[in-house]
Amino acid sequence: MTAVTNAPGGTSERTLSVLVDDQPGVLNRVSSLLRRRRFNVDSLNVGASEQPGMSRMTIALRGDPAETEQAVKQLYKLLEVRKVVDLSNERLISRELALIKVSATDETRAQIREIAELFNARIADVAPRSLVVEAVGSVARVDSLLDMLRPYGIKEIARTGRVAVARGVGGEG
Amino acid sequence: MSSATIAPAASVAAATETPAKRPYLGAHALCDALIREGVDVIFGYPGGAVIPLYDVLPSYEPQLRHILVRHEQWAGHAAEGYARATGKVGVCLATSGPGATNFVTAIADAMLDSTPLVAITGQVGLPMIGKDAFQEVDIIGVTLPITKHSFQIERVEDVPRVVAEAFHLARSGRPGPVLIDLPKTTIIAPTTPSKGHTVEMPGYRPTMNGNGGQIKAAAKLIARAQKPVVMAGHGISISGAGAELRALAEKADLPVAFTLHGLGTLPDSHPNAIGFMGMHGHAHVNRAIDECDLLITVGARFDDRATGRVDMFAPNATVIHIDIDPAEIGKNIRVDVPVVGDAKRVLARLVEEVKPADRAEWRGRIESWRIAPPTPNFSADEPGISPFKVIAALRAATSGEAIFTSDVGQHQMWAAQWGSYEAPNRWISSGGAGTMGFGLPAAMGAQVGCPDTEVWAICGDGGVQMSSAELSTIATERIPVKLAIFNNGFLGMVRQWQQLFHGGNYAHTPIGAPDFVKLADAYGIPGLRAERPEEVWAVINQARAIDGPVVVEFRINPEENVYPMVAPGAANSQMIEADPAAAE
Ligand SMILES: Cc1ncc(C[n+]2csc(CCOP(=O)(O)OP(=O)(O)O)c2C)c(N)n1
Ligand SMILES: [Mg+2]
């Protein structure tokens, strides 16, 4: 008989899109479940969905297909969870938003602007000694932007973690 | 200081008014909703947050009986015992804070053993929540991972709906514990009587009927198998699928092995019943599973105590897994044919699909490995009281009609091995959690639920000291439970592990105990003791003749071990079959 074991550190990235009732405690229930069963979560994002009274969570986790299937089934056991879609094997659009506060001086300000432009990022705030860069992109792209900005001195980072939807298919309205 | 408390004037006024004129409150709405759900007994304990609920409880007697326990944990286990014996939802009630946290172990126990339980806790009033008020504990937060679901009722008009939903959740699908947290403000809020509430929960739809194609596939595998074994679990008794299991076993001539909670789902005396599997299962049963080419697991979750080392469990078998909980499929082992559905419905259809077969040879092979069970015969020549013989004697005395509950330890495993259960729900034990202290309160609850059935609590000298305060409840409420204490002077199961795996270092396992006969006497309960083998039958007969509760202590061989045993981490095929020392 083949054992199914929890192998923490499975590296394959998975994305679950979870439609939940917008009720108090839902986030608590979902995160408690993910922690208790030792699912390896990179990020968890909640916001309003297209359906009134329901929120959409995007859960970015790592694991093999069997673990991901367990996560889906366990999530379905929560009453507030209405629909779970494993986007891992779909063609999906995934983005995260990052706000990055970078140290800036008169000499470096222009260079930072230039880097931001390369990444299609905006400058959201300008202050005498810092800039806030607002970037939207894939997690990998935000990571590279950060690598580029790090030498200037990063004061603060706020990242949303990824949100994702499956790409539209032909004929879909 | 202006604080939101009940105006004392109102309660004084209420006390002087006629009952008919008393306002209808959340407390009434709760009791009426419980009665609508068929609740006839609540095991509980009062306190500040629920005093107004206790204020109305007496007016619902005797329809809604309240049994005052001596500690909330035992109320929880009593409700579990009641639920397991009757198949109904057990109900327990506690106040906020420490009352609620005392429920935690019982709720966890019910979660792990899929026991339908509704635990009701008082809570501080809504305006006080979050202020660290006196006896405020976030019990919803505390119990989040150990409940099937939980509710806090903020608005009194939600009481009927929430109670209906809570009971539906507790008893349907894979049963489990549901917590209802009731702020005091909800309990005392005026409301109007409800006619009841239909349950609509779009996020909760258990799959009942198994997939037809999968059931056909399962039938095909059964037809082809040379050495199939059924692994019968708790799900069979929960769904009441005993008759279907029997029909399947008979038609396809399948040997049936039992998990701890599967015992009795096919009568032990049935020729297809092979016996108890797992860490302390019978050697022939584990061997049959080791050799089987098809394992048909029904309503069981491949718990590690049942499977031993998983990758060496049933190494040659194709696996059919029938379970109502989709998350159990593929959780611990890879399954070839999963069927998600209610055991009763799935088995009924599987019986239609399977081909009649004769597997006398395979069953004969398994039977040839079976060792003779202990006989309930004692003689003065024996050095001491052999505990498994006591189990055999209790079994013989009660003709398999009694309910046995057990505590946790060696006595539990002896009772599982040799209790020969003839029907489901006659063996009630804490399996998933292995909660010491469970036996006595569970027996109390089972006895309340089944007043005409003889109920024996089989306990160790260690575990019984955890919950012996309930003897007081048993005495006060005249609950005729028979308590059998297997006194070996040790936390025996731990001592056994110390002996076998820790070089005999009996660290903190010799345990003192009171004089159990005197203890019983202190509660006004008759106490009996057997110190020698030749006394065993006399005390059993005496105990059974007593019309009411009784405590019986058996001074058993202190260092008797439970065999066979699968060492932790080992495969079920690597059993220690007898005492290594005795074999020398
Ligand atoms: C609440 C709790 N604490 C500790 C344990 C660990 N434990 C399992 S069996 C056992 C010994 C039980 O001793 P006793 O009740 O005398 O039964 P025996 O094994 O001697 O038959 C212990 C301490 C447990 N299962 N539950
Ligand atoms: Mg003991």
PDB file of N, CA, C and O in Angstrom, chain B residues 217-280:
ATOM      1  N   ALA B 217     -17.331  -0.784 -10.352  1.00  0.00           N
ATOM      2  CA  ALA B 217     -15.898  -1.102 -10.408  1.00  0.00           C
ATOM      3  C   ALA B 217     -15.475  -1.873  -9.161  1.00  0.00           C
ATOM      4  O   ALA B 217     -14.681  -2.820  -9.234  1.00  0.00           O
ATOM      5  N   ALA B 218     -16.031  -1.466  -8.024  1.00  0.00           N
ATOM      6  CA  ALA B 218     -15.714  -2.160  -6.770  1.00  0.00           C
ATOM      7  C   ALA B 218     -16.195  -3.609  -6.836  1.00  0.00           C
ATOM      8  O   ALA B 218     -15.474  -4.537  -6.449  1.00  0.00           O
ATOM      9  N   ALA B 219     -17.418  -3.795  -7.356  1.00  0.00           N
ATOM     10  CA  ALA B 219     -17.976  -5.151  -7.452  1.00  0.00           C
ATOM     11  C   ALA B 219     -17.105  -6.032  -8.341  1.00  0.00           C
ATOM     12  O   ALA B 219     -16.886  -7.214  -8.047  1.00  0.00           O
ATOM     13  N   LYS B 220     -16.591  -5.451  -9.395  1.00  0.00           N
ATOM     14  CA  LYS B 220     -15.720  -6.210 -10.310  1.00  0.00           C
ATOM     15  C   LYS B 220     -14.447  -6.653  -9.597  1.00  0.00           C
ATOM     16  O   LYS B 220     -13.996  -7.792  -9.740  1.00  0.00           O
ATOM     17  N   LEU B 221     -13.867  -5.737  -8.839  1.00  0.00           N
ATOM     18  CA  LEU B 221     -12.648  -6.086  -8.100  1.00  0.00           C
ATOM     19  C   LEU B 221     -12.928  -7.208  -7.105  1.00  0.00           C
ATOM     20  O   LEU B 221     -12.116  -8.112  -6.930  1.00  0.00           O
ATOM     21  N   ILE B 222     -14.101  -7.141  -6.479  1.00  0.00           N
ATOM     22  CA  ILE B 222     -14.443  -8.170  -5.490  1.00  0.00           C
ATOM     23  C   ILE B 222     -14.589  -9.521  -6.189  1.00  0.00           C
ATOM     24  O   ILE B 222     -14.114 -10.555  -5.705  1.00  0.00           O
ATOM     25  N   ALA B 223     -15.220  -9.501  -7.372  1.00  0.00           N
ATOM     26  CA  ALA B 223     -15.409 -10.764  -8.098  1.00  0.00           C
ATOM     27  C   ALA B 223     -14.073 -11.395  -8.468  1.00  0.00           C
ATOM     28  O   ALA B 223     -13.919 -12.617  -8.444  1.00  0.00           O
ATOM     29  N   ARG B 224     -13.107 -10.557  -8.785  1.00  0.00           N
ATOM     30  CA  ARG B 224     -11.814 -11.062  -9.247  1.00  0.00           C
ATOM     31  C   ARG B 224     -10.888 -11.474  -8.102  1.00  0.00           C
ATOM     32  O   ARG B 224      -9.942 -12.215  -8.315  1.00  0.00           O
ATOM     33  N   ALA B 225     -11.160 -10.945  -6.915  1.00  0.00           N
ATOM     34  CA  ALA B 225     -10.204 -11.143  -5.812  1.00  0.00           C
ATOM     35  C   ALA B 225     -10.165 -12.595  -5.344  1.00  0.00           C
ATOM     36  O   ALA B 225     -11.184 -13.275  -5.297  1.00  0.00           O
ATOM     37  N   GLN B 226      -8.971 -13.025  -5.022  1.00  0.00           N
ATOM     38  CA  GLN B 226      -8.802 -14.361  -4.456  1.00  0.00           C
ATOM     39  C   GLN B 226      -8.858 -14.308  -2.930  1.00  0.00           C
ATOM     40  O   GLN B 226      -9.346 -15.221  -2.295  1.00  0.00           O
ATOM     41  N   LYS B 227      -8.281 -13.256  -2.394  1.00  0.00           N
ATOM     42  CA  LYS B 227      -8.165 -13.160  -0.932  1.00  0.00           C
ATOM     43  C   LYS B 227      -8.610 -11.785  -0.446  1.00  0.00           C
ATOM     44  O   LYS B 227      -7.808 -11.006   0.074  1.00  0.00           O
ATOM     45  N   PRO B 228      -9.892 -11.488  -0.596  1.00  0.00           N
ATOM     46  CA  PRO B 228     -10.353 -10.163  -0.162  1.00  0.00           C
ATOM     47  C   PRO B 228     -10.584 -10.122   1.352  1.00  0.00           C
ATOM     48  O   PRO B 228     -10.857 -11.154   1.970  1.00  0.00           O
ATOM     49  N   VAL B 229     -10.456  -8.932   1.923  1.00  0.00           N
ATOM     50  CA  VAL B 229     -10.821  -8.722   3.333  1.00  0.00           C
ATOM     51  C   VAL B 229     -11.570  -7.397   3.424  1.00  0.00           C
ATOM     52  O   VAL B 229     -11.180  -6.406   2.800  1.00  0.00           O
ATOM     53  N   VAL B 230     -12.660  -7.394   4.199  1.00  0.00           N
ATOM     54  CA  VAL B 230     -13.359  -6.146   4.491  1.00  0.00           C
ATOM     55  C   VAL B 230     -12.769  -5.566   5.767  1.00  0.00           C
ATOM     56  O   VAL B 230     -12.559  -6.286   6.744  1.00  0.00           O
ATOM     57  N   MET B 231     -12.467  -4.274   5.755  1.00  0.00           N
ATOM     58  CA  MET B 231     -12.041  -3.570   6.966  1.00  0.00           C
ATOM     59  C   MET B 231     -13.222  -2.706   7.371  1.00  0.00           C
ATOM     60  O   MET B 231     -13.544  -1.719   6.722  1.00  0.00           O
ATOM     61  N   ALA B 232     -13.918  -3.145   8.435  1.00  0.00           N
ATOM     62  CA  ALA B 232     -15.176  -2.500   8.813  1.00  0.00           C
ATOM     63  C   ALA B 232     -14.939  -1.472   9.906  1.00  0.00           C
ATOM     64  O   ALA B 232     -14.400  -1.795  10.966  1.00  0.00           O
ATOM     65  N   GLY B 233     -15.346  -0.257   9.651  1.00  0.00           N
ATOM     66  CA  GLY B 233     -15.080   0.826  10.596  1.00  0.00           C
ATOM     67  C   GLY B 233     -16.335   1.429  11.198  1.00  0.00           C
ATOM     68  O   GLY B 233     -17.461   0.956  10.985  1.00  0.00           O
ATOM     69  N   HIS B 234     -16.102   2.481  11.923  1.00  0.00           N
ATOM     70  CA  HIS B 234     -17.149   3.177  12.673  1.00  0.00           C
ATOM     71  C   HIS B 234     -18.291   3.657  11.787  1.00  0.00           C
ATOM     72  O   HIS B 234     -19.445   3.710  12.201  1.00  0.00           O
ATOM     73  N   GLY B 235     -17.945   4.021  10.545  1.00  0.00           N
ATOM     74  CA  GLY B 235     -18.961   4.534   9.626  1.00  0.00           C
ATOM     75  C   GLY B 235     -20.130   3.571   9.454  1.00  0.00           C
ATOM     76  O   GLY B 235     -21.254   3.994   9.171  1.00  0.00           O
ATOM     77  N   ILE B 236     -19.864   2.285   9.635  1.00  0.00           N
ATOM     78  CA  ILE B 236     -20.942   1.308   9.469  1.00  0.00           C
ATOM     79  C   ILE B 236     -21.960   1.425  10.596  1.00  0.00           C
ATOM     80  O   ILE B 236     -23.171   1.455  10.354  1.00  0.00           O
ATOM     81  N   SER B 237     -21.472   1.542  11.828  1.00  0.00           N
ATOM     82  CA  SER B 237     -22.454   1.694  12.909  1.00  0.00           C
ATOM     83  C   SER B 237     -23.113   3.068  12.845  1.00  0.00           C
ATOM     84  O   SER B 237     -24.312   3.186  13.098  1.00  0.00           O
ATOM     85  N   ILE B 238     -22.360   4.089  12.473  1.00  0.00           N
ATOM     86  CA  ILE B 238     -22.948   5.432  12.398  1.00  0.00           C
ATOM     87  C   ILE B 238     -24.100   5.466  11.395  1.00  0.00           C
ATOM     88  O   ILE B 238     -25.152   6.034  11.643  1.00  0.00           O
ATOM     89  N   SER B 239     -23.891   4.822  10.240  1.00  0.00           N
ATOM     90  CA  SER B 239     -24.946   4.897   9.228  1.00  0.00           C
ATOM     91  C   SER B 239     -25.966   3.772   9.384  1.00  0.00           C
ATOM     92  O   SER B 239     -26.903   3.675   8.601  1.00  0.00           O
ATOM     93  N   GLY B 240     -25.786   2.928  10.376  1.00  0.00           N
ATOM     94  CA  GLY B 240     -26.735   1.836  10.594  1.00  0.00           C
ATOM     95  C   GLY B 240     -26.690   0.816   9.473  1.00  0.00           C
ATOM     96  O   GLY B 240     -27.712   0.312   9.014  1.00  0.00           O
ATOM     97  N   ALA B 241     -25.480   0.503   9.011  1.00  0.00           N
ATOM     98  CA  ALA B 241     -25.328  -0.369   7.837  1.00  0.00           C
ATOM     99  C   ALA B 241     -24.973  -1.803   8.216  1.00  0.00           C
ATOM    100  O   ALA B 241     -24.465  -2.553   7.379  1.00  0.00           O
ATOM    101  N   GLY B 242     -25.276  -2.193   9.455  1.00  0.00           N
ATOM    102  CA  GLY B 242     -24.944  -3.546   9.892  1.00  0.00           C
ATOM    103  C   GLY B 242     -25.561  -4.616   8.991  1.00  0.00           C
ATOM    104  O   GLY B 242     -24.895  -5.580   8.589  1.00  0.00           O
ATOM    105  N   ALA B 243     -26.836  -4.442   8.649  1.00  0.00           N
ATOM    106  CA  ALA B 243     -27.524  -5.454   7.837  1.00  0.00           C
ATOM    107  C   ALA B 243     -26.902  -5.532   6.443  1.00  0.00           C
ATOM    108  O   ALA B 243     -26.737  -6.625   5.871  1.00  0.00           O
ATOM    109  N   GLU B 244     -26.545  -4.384   5.894  1.00  0.00           N
ATOM    110  CA  GLU B 244     -25.949  -4.340   4.554  1.00  0.00           C
ATOM    111  C   GLU B 244     -24.558  -4.974   4.569  1.00  0.00           C
ATOM    112  O   GLU B 244     -24.185  -5.687   3.640  1.00  0.00           O
ATOM    113  N   LEU B 245     -23.817  -4.715   5.637  1.00  0.00           N
ATOM    114  CA  LEU B 245     -22.492  -5.325   5.749  1.00  0.00           C
ATOM    115  C   LEU B 245     -22.626  -6.846   5.788  1.00  0.00           C
ATOM    116  O   LEU B 245     -21.903  -7.580   5.122  1.00  0.00           O
ATOM    117  N   ARG B 246     -23.599  -7.288   6.565  1.00  0.00           N
ATOM    118  CA  ARG B 246     -23.811  -8.720   6.704  1.00  0.00           C
ATOM    119  C   ARG B 246     -24.195  -9.333   5.350  1.00  0.00           C
ATOM    120  O   ARG B 246     -23.663 -10.370   4.945  1.00  0.00           O
ATOM    121  N   ALA B 247     -25.101  -8.648   4.641  1.00  0.00           N
ATOM    122  CA  ALA B 247     -25.540  -9.160   3.336  1.00  0.00           C
ATOM    123  C   ALA B 247     -24.358  -9.231   2.367  1.00  0.00           C
ATOM    124  O   ALA B 247     -24.210 -10.217   1.627  1.00  0.00           O
ATOM    125  N   LEU B 248     -23.516  -8.232   2.404  1.00  0.00           N
ATOM    126  CA  LEU B 248     -22.354  -8.224   1.511  1.00  0.00           C
ATOM    127  C   LEU B 248     -21.397  -9.352   1.874  1.00  0.00           C
ATOM    128  O   LEU B 248     -20.948 -10.113   1.004  1.00  0.00           O
ATOM    129  N   ALA B 249     -21.103  -9.446   3.179  1.00  0.00           N
ATOM    130  CA  ALA B 249     -20.165 -10.480   3.638  1.00  0.00           C
ATOM    131  C   ALA B 249     -20.672 -11.864   3.266  1.00  0.00           C
ATOM    132  O   ALA B 249     -19.905 -12.730   2.838  1.00  0.00           O
ATOM    133  N   GLU B 250     -21.996 -12.068   3.390  1.00  0.00           N
ATOM    134  CA  GLU B 250     -22.547 -13.390   3.116  1.00  0.00           C
ATOM    135  C   GLU B 250     -22.594 -13.679   1.617  1.00  0.00           C
ATOM    136  O   GLU B 250     -22.208 -14.745   1.158  1.00  0.00           O
ATOM    137  N   LYS B 251     -23.056 -12.699   0.841  1.00  0.00           N
ATOM    138  CA  LYS B 251     -23.215 -12.954  -0.593  1.00  0.00           C
ATOM    139  C   LYS B 251     -21.864 -13.189  -1.272  1.00  0.00           C
ATOM    140  O   LYS B 251     -21.707 -14.138  -2.031  1.00  0.00           O
ATOM    141  N   ALA B 252     -20.890 -12.336  -0.971  1.00  0.00           N
ATOM    142  CA  ALA B 252     -19.581 -12.482  -1.626  1.00  0.00           C
ATOM    143  C   ALA B 252     -18.615 -13.292  -0.760  1.00  0.00           C
ATOM    144  O   ALA B 252     -17.444 -13.426  -1.099  1.00  0.00           O
ATOM    145  N   ASP B 253     -19.129 -13.802   0.341  1.00  0.00           N
ATOM    146  CA  ASP B 253     -18.350 -14.623   1.274  1.00  0.00           C
ATOM    147  C   ASP B 253     -17.025 -13.949   1.653  1.00  0.00           C
ATOM    148  O   ASP B 253     -15.946 -14.499   1.440  1.00  0.00           O
ATOM    149  N   LEU B 254     -17.147 -12.762   2.224  1.00  0.00           N
ATOM    150  CA  LEU B 254     -15.963 -11.968   2.553  1.00  0.00           C
ATOM    151  C   LEU B 254     -15.620 -12.056   4.032  1.00  0.00           C
ATOM    152  O   LEU B 254     -16.503 -11.880   4.876  1.00  0.00           O
ATOM    153  N   PRO B 255     -14.374 -12.292   4.366  1.00  0.00           N
ATOM    154  CA  PRO B 255     -13.975 -12.172   5.769  1.00  0.00           C
ATOM    155  C   PRO B 255     -13.986 -10.701   6.186  1.00  0.00           C
ATOM    156  O   PRO B 255     -13.609  -9.832   5.400  1.00  0.00           O
ATOM    157  N   VAL B 256     -14.441 -10.428   7.407  1.00  0.00           N
ATOM    158  CA  VAL B 256     -14.581  -9.054   7.862  1.00  0.00           C
ATOM    159  C   VAL B 256     -13.708  -8.809   9.096  1.00  0.00           C
ATOM    160  O   VAL B 256     -13.859  -9.472  10.118  1.00  0.00           O
ATOM    161  N   ALA B 257     -12.790  -7.853   8.961  1.00  0.00           N
ATOM    162  CA  ALA B 257     -11.946  -7.427  10.080  1.00  0.00           C
ATOM    163  C   ALA B 257     -12.510  -6.122  10.626  1.00  0.00           C
ATOM    164  O   ALA B 257     -13.132  -5.360   9.888  1.00  0.00           O
ATOM    165  N   PHE B 258     -12.282  -5.866  11.910  1.00  0.00           N
ATOM    166  CA  PHE B 258     -12.853  -4.680  12.530  1.00  0.00           C
ATOM    167  C   PHE B 258     -11.792  -3.733  13.048  1.00  0.00           C
ATOM    168  O   PHE B 258     -10.820  -4.154  13.660  1.00  0.00           O
ATOM    169  N   THR B 259     -12.029  -2.441  12.828  1.00  0.00           N
ATOM    170  CA  THR B 259     -11.227  -1.435  13.526  1.00  0.00           C
ATOM    171  C   THR B 259     -11.789  -1.341  14.944  1.00  0.00           C
ATOM    172  O   THR B 259     -12.814  -1.951  15.262  1.00  0.00           O
ATOM    173  N   LEU B 260     -11.153  -0.541  15.787  1.00  0.00           N
ATOM    174  CA  LEU B 260     -11.613  -0.417  17.177  1.00  0.00           C
ATOM    175  C   LEU B 260     -13.099  -0.057  17.246  1.00  0.00           C
ATOM    176  O   LEU B 260     -13.853  -0.654  18.009  1.00  0.00           O
ATOM    177  N   HIS B 261     -13.509   0.905  16.439  1.00  0.00           N
ATOM    178  CA  HIS B 261     -14.910   1.326  16.484  1.00  0.00           C
ATOM    179  C   HIS B 261     -15.798   0.518  15.540  1.00  0.00           C
ATOM    180  O   HIS B 261     -16.997   0.750  15.480  1.00  0.00           O
ATOM    181  N   GLY B 262     -15.189  -0.383  14.804  1.00  0.00           N
ATOM    182  CA  GLY B 262     -15.997  -1.231  13.922  1.00  0.00           C
ATOM    183  C   GLY B 262     -16.484  -2.485  14.630  1.00  0.00           C
ATOM    184  O   GLY B 262     -17.346  -3.209  14.112  1.00  0.00           O
ATOM    185  N   LEU B 263     -15.947  -2.747  15.837  1.00  0.00           N
ATOM    186  CA  LEU B 263     -16.315  -3.967  16.567  1.00  0.00           C
ATOM    187  C   LEU B 263     -17.827  -4.048  16.736  1.00  0.00           C
ATOM    188  O   LEU B 263     -18.447  -3.077  17.162  1.00  0.00           O
ATOM    189  N   GLY B 264     -18.397  -5.200  16.386  1.00  0.00           N
ATOM    190  CA  GLY B 264     -19.835  -5.394  16.549  1.00  0.00           C
ATOM    191  C   GLY B 264     -20.639  -5.047  15.315  1.00  0.00           C
ATOM    192  O   GLY B 264     -21.833  -5.324  15.264  1.00  0.00           O
ATOM    193  N   THR B 265     -20.013  -4.456  14.296  1.00  0.00           N
ATOM    194  CA  THR B 265     -20.804  -4.093  13.114  1.00  0.00           C
ATOM    195  C   THR B 265     -21.264  -5.351  12.369  1.00  0.00           C
ATOM    196  O   THR B 265     -22.273  -5.328  11.673  1.00  0.00           O
ATOM    197  N   LEU B 266     -20.526  -6.427  12.527  1.00  0.00           N
ATOM    198  CA  LEU B 266     -21.003  -7.756  12.153  1.00  0.00           C
ATOM    199  C   LEU B 266     -20.839  -8.563  13.442  1.00  0.00           C
ATOM    200  O   LEU B 266     -19.806  -8.437  14.099  1.00  0.00           O
ATOM    201  N   PRO B 267     -21.855  -9.363  13.820  1.00  0.00           N
ATOM    202  CA  PRO B 267     -21.723 -10.063  15.107  1.00  0.00           C
ATOM    203  C   PRO B 267     -20.438 -10.892  15.146  1.00  0.00           C
ATOM    204  O   PRO B 267     -20.074 -11.538  14.173  1.00  0.00           O
ATOM    205  N   ASP B 268     -19.776 -10.836  16.279  1.00  0.00           N
ATOM    206  CA  ASP B 268     -18.524 -11.553  16.432  1.00  0.00           C
ATOM    207  C   ASP B 268     -18.708 -13.058  16.179  1.00  0.00           C
ATOM    208  O   ASP B 268     -17.778 -13.735  15.738  1.00  0.00           O
ATOM    209  N   SER B 269     -19.896 -13.558  16.456  1.00  0.00           N
ATOM    210  CA  SER B 269     -20.135 -14.998  16.282  1.00  0.00           C
ATOM    211  C   SER B 269     -20.421 -15.366  14.825  1.00  0.00           C
ATOM    212  O   SER B 269     -20.535 -16.530  14.481  1.00  0.00           O
ATOM    213  N   HIS B 270     -20.563 -14.365  13.959  1.00  0.00           N
ATOM    214  CA  HIS B 270     -20.851 -14.642  12.549  1.00  0.00           C
ATOM    215  C   HIS B 270     -19.636 -15.315  11.912  1.00  0.00           C
ATOM    216  O   HIS B 270     -18.502 -14.901  12.150  1.00  0.00           O
ATOM    217  N   PRO B 271     -19.857 -16.350  11.093  1.00  0.00           N
ATOM    218  CA  PRO B 271     -18.699 -17.049  10.533  1.00  0.00           C
ATOM    219  C   PRO B 271     -17.784 -16.175   9.677  1.00  0.00           C
ATOM    220  O   PRO B 271     -16.609 -16.496   9.517  1.00  0.00           O
ATOM    221  N   ASN B 272     -18.288 -15.075   9.143  1.00  0.00           N
ATOM    222  CA  ASN B 272     -17.430 -14.206   8.331  1.00  0.00           C
ATOM    223  C   ASN B 272     -16.653 -13.181   9.144  1.00  0.00           C
ATOM    224  O   ASN B 272     -15.778 -12.504   8.616  1.00  0.00           O
ATOM    225  N   ALA B 273     -17.003 -13.040  10.420  1.00  0.00           N
ATOM    226  CA  ALA B 273     -16.299 -12.073  11.271  1.00  0.00           C
ATOM    227  C   ALA B 273     -14.975 -12.686  11.689  1.00  0.00           C
ATOM    228  O   ALA B 273     -14.946 -13.754  12.292  1.00  0.00           O
ATOM    229  N   ILE B 274     -13.872 -12.004  11.355  1.00  0.00           N
ATOM    230  CA  ILE B 274     -12.592 -12.584  11.768  1.00  0.00           C
ATOM    231  C   ILE B 274     -12.039 -11.920  13.020  1.00  0.00           C
ATOM    232  O   ILE B 274     -11.364 -12.561  13.809  1.00  0.00           O
ATOM    233  N   GLY B 275     -12.332 -10.651  13.253  1.00  0.00           N
ATOM    234  CA  GLY B 275     -11.926 -10.062  14.522  1.00  0.00           C
ATOM    235  C   GLY B 275     -11.252  -8.710  14.405  1.00  0.00           C
ATOM    236  O   GLY B 275     -11.306  -8.046  13.377  1.00  0.00           O
ATOM    237  N   PHE B 276     -10.607  -8.358  15.489  1.00  0.00           N
ATOM    238  CA  PHE B 276     -10.046  -7.021  15.727  1.00  0.00           C
ATOM    239  C   PHE B 276      -8.681  -6.892  15.047  1.00  0.00           C
ATOM    240  O   PHE B 276      -7.842  -7.776  15.146  1.00  0.00           O
ATOM    241  N   MET B 277      -8.457  -5.781  14.349  1.00  0.00           N
ATOM    242  CA  MET B 277      -7.195  -5.540  13.640  1.00  0.00           C
ATOM    243  C   MET B 277      -6.402  -4.418  14.312  1.00  0.00           C
ATOM    244  O   MET B 277      -6.921  -3.691  15.130  1.00  0.00           O
ATOM    245  N   GLY B 278      -5.144  -4.287  13.932  1.00  0.00           N
ATOM    246  CA  GLY B 278      -4.372  -3.123  14.352  1.00  0.00           C
ATOM    247  C   GLY B 278      -3.307  -3.426  15.379  1.00  0.00           C
ATOM    248  O   GLY B 278      -2.899  -4.565  15.564  1.00  0.00           O
ATOM    249  N   MET B 279      -2.869  -2.371  16.050  1.00  0.00           N
ATOM    250  CA  MET B 279      -1.729  -2.452  16.967  1.00  0.00           C
ATOM    251  C   MET B 279      -1.876  -3.580  17.989  1.00  0.00           C
ATOM    252  O   MET B 279      -0.918  -4.265  18.310  1.00  0.00           O
ATOM    253  N   HIS B 280      -3.088  -3.745  18.521  1.00  0.00           N
ATOM    254  CA  HIS B 280      -3.333  -4.851  19.451  1.00  0.00           C
ATOM    255  C   HIS B 280      -4.380  -5.802  18.885  1.00  0.00           C
ATOM    256  O   HIS B 280      -5.087  -6.464  19.630  1.00  0.00           O
TER     257      HIS B 280
END
